PDB file of N, CA and C in Angstrom:
ATOM      1  N   MET A   1      66.873  92.208 133.785  1.00 45.00           N
ATOM      2  CA  MET A   1      67.141  93.595 133.473  1.00 45.00           C
ATOM      3  C   MET A   1      68.381  94.054 134.225  1.00 45.00           C
ATOM      4  N   LYS A   2      69.213  94.764 133.550  1.00 56.00           N
ATOM      5  CA  LYS A   2      70.439  95.270 134.149  1.00 56.00           C
ATOM      6  C   LYS A   2      70.111  96.433 135.091  1.00 56.00           C
ATOM      7  N   HIS A   3      70.788  96.465 136.239  1.00 57.00           N
ATOM      8  CA  HIS A   3      70.592  97.563 137.182  1.00 57.00           C
ATOM      9  C   HIS A   3      71.304  98.809 136.680  1.00 57.00           C
ATOM     10  N   LEU A   4      70.676  99.954 136.890  1.00 56.00           N
ATOM     11  CA  LEU A   4      71.287 101.216 136.500  1.00 56.00           C
ATOM     12  C   LEU A   4      72.311 101.653 137.532  1.00 56.00           C
ATOM     13  N   SER A   5      73.413 102.188 137.069  1.00 62.00           N
ATOM     14  CA  SER A   5      74.389 102.747 137.996  1.00 62.00           C
ATOM     15  C   SER A   5      73.845 104.067 138.533  1.00 62.00           C
ATOM     16  N   VAL A   6      74.457 104.567 139.585  1.00 52.00           N
ATOM     17  CA  VAL A   6      74.021 105.836 140.166  1.00 52.00           C
ATOM     18  C   VAL A   6      74.078 106.938 139.111  1.00 52.00           C
ATOM     19  N   GLY A   7      75.157 106.988 138.340  1.00 58.00           N
ATOM     20  CA  GLY A   7      75.287 108.000 137.297  1.00 58.00           C
ATOM     21  C   GLY A   7      74.214 107.887 136.237  1.00 58.00           C
ATOM     22  N   SER A   8      73.923 106.673 135.821  1.00 68.00           N
ATOM     23  CA  SER A   8      72.887 106.463 134.819  1.00 68.00           C
ATOM     24  C   SER A   8      71.518 106.831 135.366  1.00 68.00           C
ATOM     25  N   ARG A   9      71.283 106.492 136.619  1.00 70.00           N
ATOM     26  CA  ARG A   9      69.997 106.819 137.231  1.00 70.00           C
ATOM     27  C   ARG A   9      69.818 108.330 137.308  1.00 70.00           C
ATOM     28  N   TRP A  10      70.907 109.032 137.679  1.00 69.00           N
ATOM     29  CA  TRP A  10      70.840 110.487 137.750  1.00 69.00           C
ATOM     30  C   TRP A  10      70.534 111.055 136.371  1.00 69.00           C
ATOM     31  N   ASN A  11      71.178 110.512 135.343  1.00 88.00           N
ATOM     32  CA  ASN A  11      70.934 110.976 133.982  1.00 88.00           C
ATOM     33  C   ASN A  11      69.498 110.705 133.562  1.00 88.00           C
ATOM     34  N   ALA A  12      68.971 109.543 133.907  1.00 86.00           N
ATOM     35  CA  ALA A  12      67.585 109.216 133.579  1.00 86.00           C
ATOM     36  C   ALA A  12      66.635 110.169 134.289  1.00 86.00           C
ATOM     37  N   ASP A  13      66.927 110.488 135.538  1.00 89.00           N
ATOM     38  CA  ASP A  13      66.097 111.435 136.285  1.00 89.00           C
ATOM     39  C   ASP A  13      66.151 112.822 135.647  1.00 89.00           C
ATOM     40  N   LEU A  14      67.329 113.238 135.216  1.00 91.00           N
ATOM     41  CA  LEU A  14      67.482 114.543 134.574  1.00 91.00           C
ATOM     42  C   LEU A  14      66.679 114.598 133.277  1.00 91.00           C
ATOM     43  N   VAL A  15      66.769 113.570 132.466  1.00 90.00           N
ATOM     44  CA  VAL A  15      66.026 113.535 131.204  1.00 90.00           C
ATOM     45  C   VAL A  15      64.524 113.568 131.478  1.00 90.00           C
ATOM     46  N   ALA A  16      64.067 112.814 132.477  1.00 92.00           N
ATOM     47  CA  ALA A  16      62.645 112.813 132.832  1.00 92.00           C
ATOM     48  C   ALA A  16      62.201 114.204 133.286  1.00 92.00           C
ATOM     49  N   GLN A  17      63.036 114.860 134.076  1.00 95.00           N
ATOM     50  CA  GLN A  17      62.718 116.205 134.558  1.00 95.00           C
ATOM     51  C   GLN A  17      62.650 117.195 133.389  1.00 95.00           C
ATOM     52  N   LEU A  18      63.622 117.128 132.496  1.00 94.00           N
ATOM     53  CA  LEU A  18      63.626 118.016 131.337  1.00 94.00           C
ATOM     54  C   LEU A  18      62.437 117.738 130.423  1.00 94.00           C
ATOM     55  N   HIS A  19      62.053 116.471 130.292  1.00 92.00           N
ATOM     56  CA  HIS A  19      60.906 116.120 129.451  1.00 92.00           C
ATOM     57  C   HIS A  19      59.625 116.722 130.013  1.00 92.00           C
ATOM     58  N   GLU A  20      59.444 116.626 131.316  1.00 95.00           N
ATOM     59  CA  GLU A  20      58.268 117.234 131.951  1.00 95.00           C
ATOM     60  C   GLU A  20      58.276 118.745 131.754  1.00 95.00           C
ATOM     61  N   GLN A  21      59.444 119.344 131.922  1.00 96.00           N
ATOM     62  CA  GLN A  21      59.584 120.793 131.729  1.00 96.00           C
ATOM     63  C   GLN A  21      59.241 121.161 130.289  1.00 96.00           C
ATOM     64  N   TRP A  22      59.732 120.379 129.338  1.00 94.00           N
ATOM     65  CA  TRP A  22      59.470 120.612 127.920  1.00 94.00           C
ATOM     66  C   TRP A  22      57.982 120.484 127.606  1.00 94.00           C
ATOM     67  N   LYS A  23      57.306 119.490 128.210  1.00 94.00           N
ATOM     68  CA  LYS A  23      55.871 119.319 127.958  1.00 94.00           C
ATOM     69  C   LYS A  23      55.079 120.533 128.435  1.00 94.00           C
ATOM     70  N   GLN A  24      55.516 121.162 129.520  1.00 97.00           N
ATOM     71  CA  GLN A  24      54.845 122.352 130.036  1.00 97.00           C
ATOM     72  C   GLN A  24      55.143 123.577 129.163  1.00 97.00           C
ATOM     73  N   ASP A  25      56.388 123.714 128.729  1.00 97.00           N
ATOM     74  CA  ASP A  25      56.820 124.868 127.935  1.00 97.00           C
ATOM     75  C   ASP A  25      58.048 124.470 127.121  1.00 97.00           C
ATOM     76  N   PRO A  26      57.855 124.065 125.866  1.00 95.00           N
ATOM     77  CA  PRO A  26      58.974 123.590 125.055  1.00 95.00           C
ATOM     78  C   PRO A  26      60.145 124.571 124.961  1.00 95.00           C
ATOM     79  N   LYS A  27      59.877 125.849 125.011  1.00 97.00           N
ATOM     80  CA  LYS A  27      60.953 126.840 124.892  1.00 97.00           C
ATOM     81  C   LYS A  27      61.752 127.009 126.181  1.00 97.00           C
ATOM     82  N   SER A  28      61.348 126.311 127.236  1.00 97.00           N
ATOM     83  CA  SER A  28      62.055 126.430 128.518  1.00 97.00           C
ATOM     84  C   SER A  28      63.305 125.556 128.584  1.00 97.00           C
ATOM     85  N   VAL A  29      63.503 124.710 127.570  1.00 95.00           N
ATOM     86  CA  VAL A  29      64.704 123.872 127.526  1.00 95.00           C
ATOM     87  C   VAL A  29      65.531 124.268 126.306  1.00 95.00           C
ATOM     88  N   ASP A  30      66.802 123.906 126.313  1.00 94.00           N
ATOM     89  CA  ASP A  30      67.725 124.201 125.228  1.00 94.00           C
ATOM     90  C   ASP A  30      67.195 123.645 123.901  1.00 94.00           C
ATOM     91  N   SER A  31      67.547 124.287 122.804  1.00 93.00           N
ATOM     92  CA  SER A  31      67.044 123.872 121.489  1.00 93.00           C
ATOM     93  C   SER A  31      67.415 122.426 121.143  1.00 93.00           C
ATOM     94  N   ASP A  32      68.568 121.953 121.612  1.00 92.00           N
ATOM     95  CA  ASP A  32      68.933 120.550 121.374  1.00 92.00           C
ATOM     96  C   ASP A  32      67.949 119.617 122.061  1.00 92.00           C
ATOM     97  N   TRP A  33      67.554 119.950 123.296  1.00 92.00           N
ATOM     98  CA  TRP A  33      66.576 119.139 124.016  1.00 92.00           C
ATOM     99  C   TRP A  33      65.204 119.250 123.361  1.00 92.00           C
ATOM    100  N   GLN A  34      64.856 120.427 122.845  1.00 92.00           N
ATOM    101  CA  GLN A  34      63.578 120.577 122.150  1.00 92.00           C
ATOM    102  C   GLN A  34      63.501 119.593 120.986  1.00 92.00           C
ATOM    103  N   SER A  35      64.561 119.543 120.195  1.00 90.00           N
ATOM    104  CA  SER A  35      64.604 118.621 119.052  1.00 90.00           C
ATOM    105  C   SER A  35      64.536 117.172 119.507  1.00 90.00           C
ATOM    106  N   PHE A  36      65.264 116.849 120.562  1.00 89.00           N
ATOM    107  CA  PHE A  36      65.264 115.486 121.089  1.00 89.00           C
ATOM    108  C   PHE A  36      63.855 115.069 121.497  1.00 89.00           C
ATOM    109  N   PHE A  37      63.172 115.918 122.270  1.00 89.00           N
ATOM    110  CA  PHE A  37      61.849 115.558 122.763  1.00 89.00           C
ATOM    111  C   PHE A  37      60.798 115.554 121.660  1.00 89.00           C
ATOM    112  N   GLU A  38      60.948 116.409 120.652  1.00 89.00           N
ATOM    113  CA  GLU A  38      60.035 116.362 119.511  1.00 89.00           C
ATOM    114  C   GLU A  38      60.146 115.003 118.821  1.00 89.00           C
ATOM    115  N   GLY A  39      61.366 114.521 118.627  1.00 85.00           N
ATOM    116  CA  GLY A  39      61.572 113.204 118.030  1.00 85.00           C
ATOM    117  C   GLY A  39      61.087 112.086 118.929  1.00 85.00           C
ATOM    118  N   PHE A  40      61.279 112.245 120.230  1.00 78.00           N
ATOM    119  CA  PHE A  40      60.837 111.257 121.215  1.00 78.00           C
ATOM    120  C   PHE A  40      59.321 111.117 121.169  1.00 78.00           C
ATOM    121  N   GLU A  41      58.616 112.247 121.166  1.00 76.00           N
ATOM    122  CA  GLU A  41      57.154 112.225 121.116  1.00 76.00           C
ATOM    123  C   GLU A  41      56.673 111.621 119.800  1.00 76.00           C
ATOM    124  N   LEU A  42      57.340 111.943 118.702  1.00 72.00           N
ATOM    125  CA  LEU A  42      56.984 111.373 117.409  1.00 72.00           C
ATOM    126  C   LEU A  42      57.142 109.859 117.444  1.00 72.00           C
ATOM    127  N   GLY A  43      58.227 109.391 118.023  1.00 68.00           N
ATOM    128  CA  GLY A  43      58.463 107.953 118.144  1.00 68.00           C
ATOM    129  C   GLY A  43      57.402 107.259 118.982  1.00 68.00           C
ATOM    130  N   LEU A  44      56.934 107.919 120.023  1.00 71.00           N
ATOM    131  CA  LEU A  44      55.885 107.338 120.862  1.00 71.00           C
ATOM    132  C   LEU A  44      54.560 107.252 120.120  1.00 71.00           C
ATOM    133  N   ALA A  45      54.333 108.163 119.180  1.00 72.00           N
ATOM    134  CA  ALA A  45      53.063 108.216 118.467  1.00 72.00           C
ATOM    135  C   ALA A  45      52.979 107.201 117.328  1.00 72.00           C
ATOM    136  N   LEU A  46      54.112 106.713 116.858  1.00 66.00           N
ATOM    137  CA  LEU A  46      54.112 105.774 115.738  1.00 66.00           C
ATOM    138  C   LEU A  46      53.689 104.381 116.189  1.00 66.00           C
ATOM    139  N   PRO A  47      52.881 103.703 115.377  1.00 71.00           N
ATOM    140  CA  PRO A  47      52.506 102.328 115.733  1.00 71.00           C
ATOM    141  C   PRO A  47      53.721 101.405 115.658  1.00 71.00           C
ATOM    142  N   PRO A  48      53.707 100.343 116.460  1.00 65.00           N
ATOM    143  CA  PRO A  48      54.850  99.404 116.457  1.00 65.00           C
ATOM    144  C   PRO A  48      54.987  98.651 115.151  1.00 65.00           C
TER     145      PRO A  48
END
């Protein structure tokens, strides 16, 4: 597995933080992030 750079790690942490925030209150994040996480959750729910 490739190691994440500091910038990539920060971005991954930010996305994780926003995802948690969205799960608590979807309207608390920007509408672009709302759409992203709705699609993300849909993707997680689909069988492989």
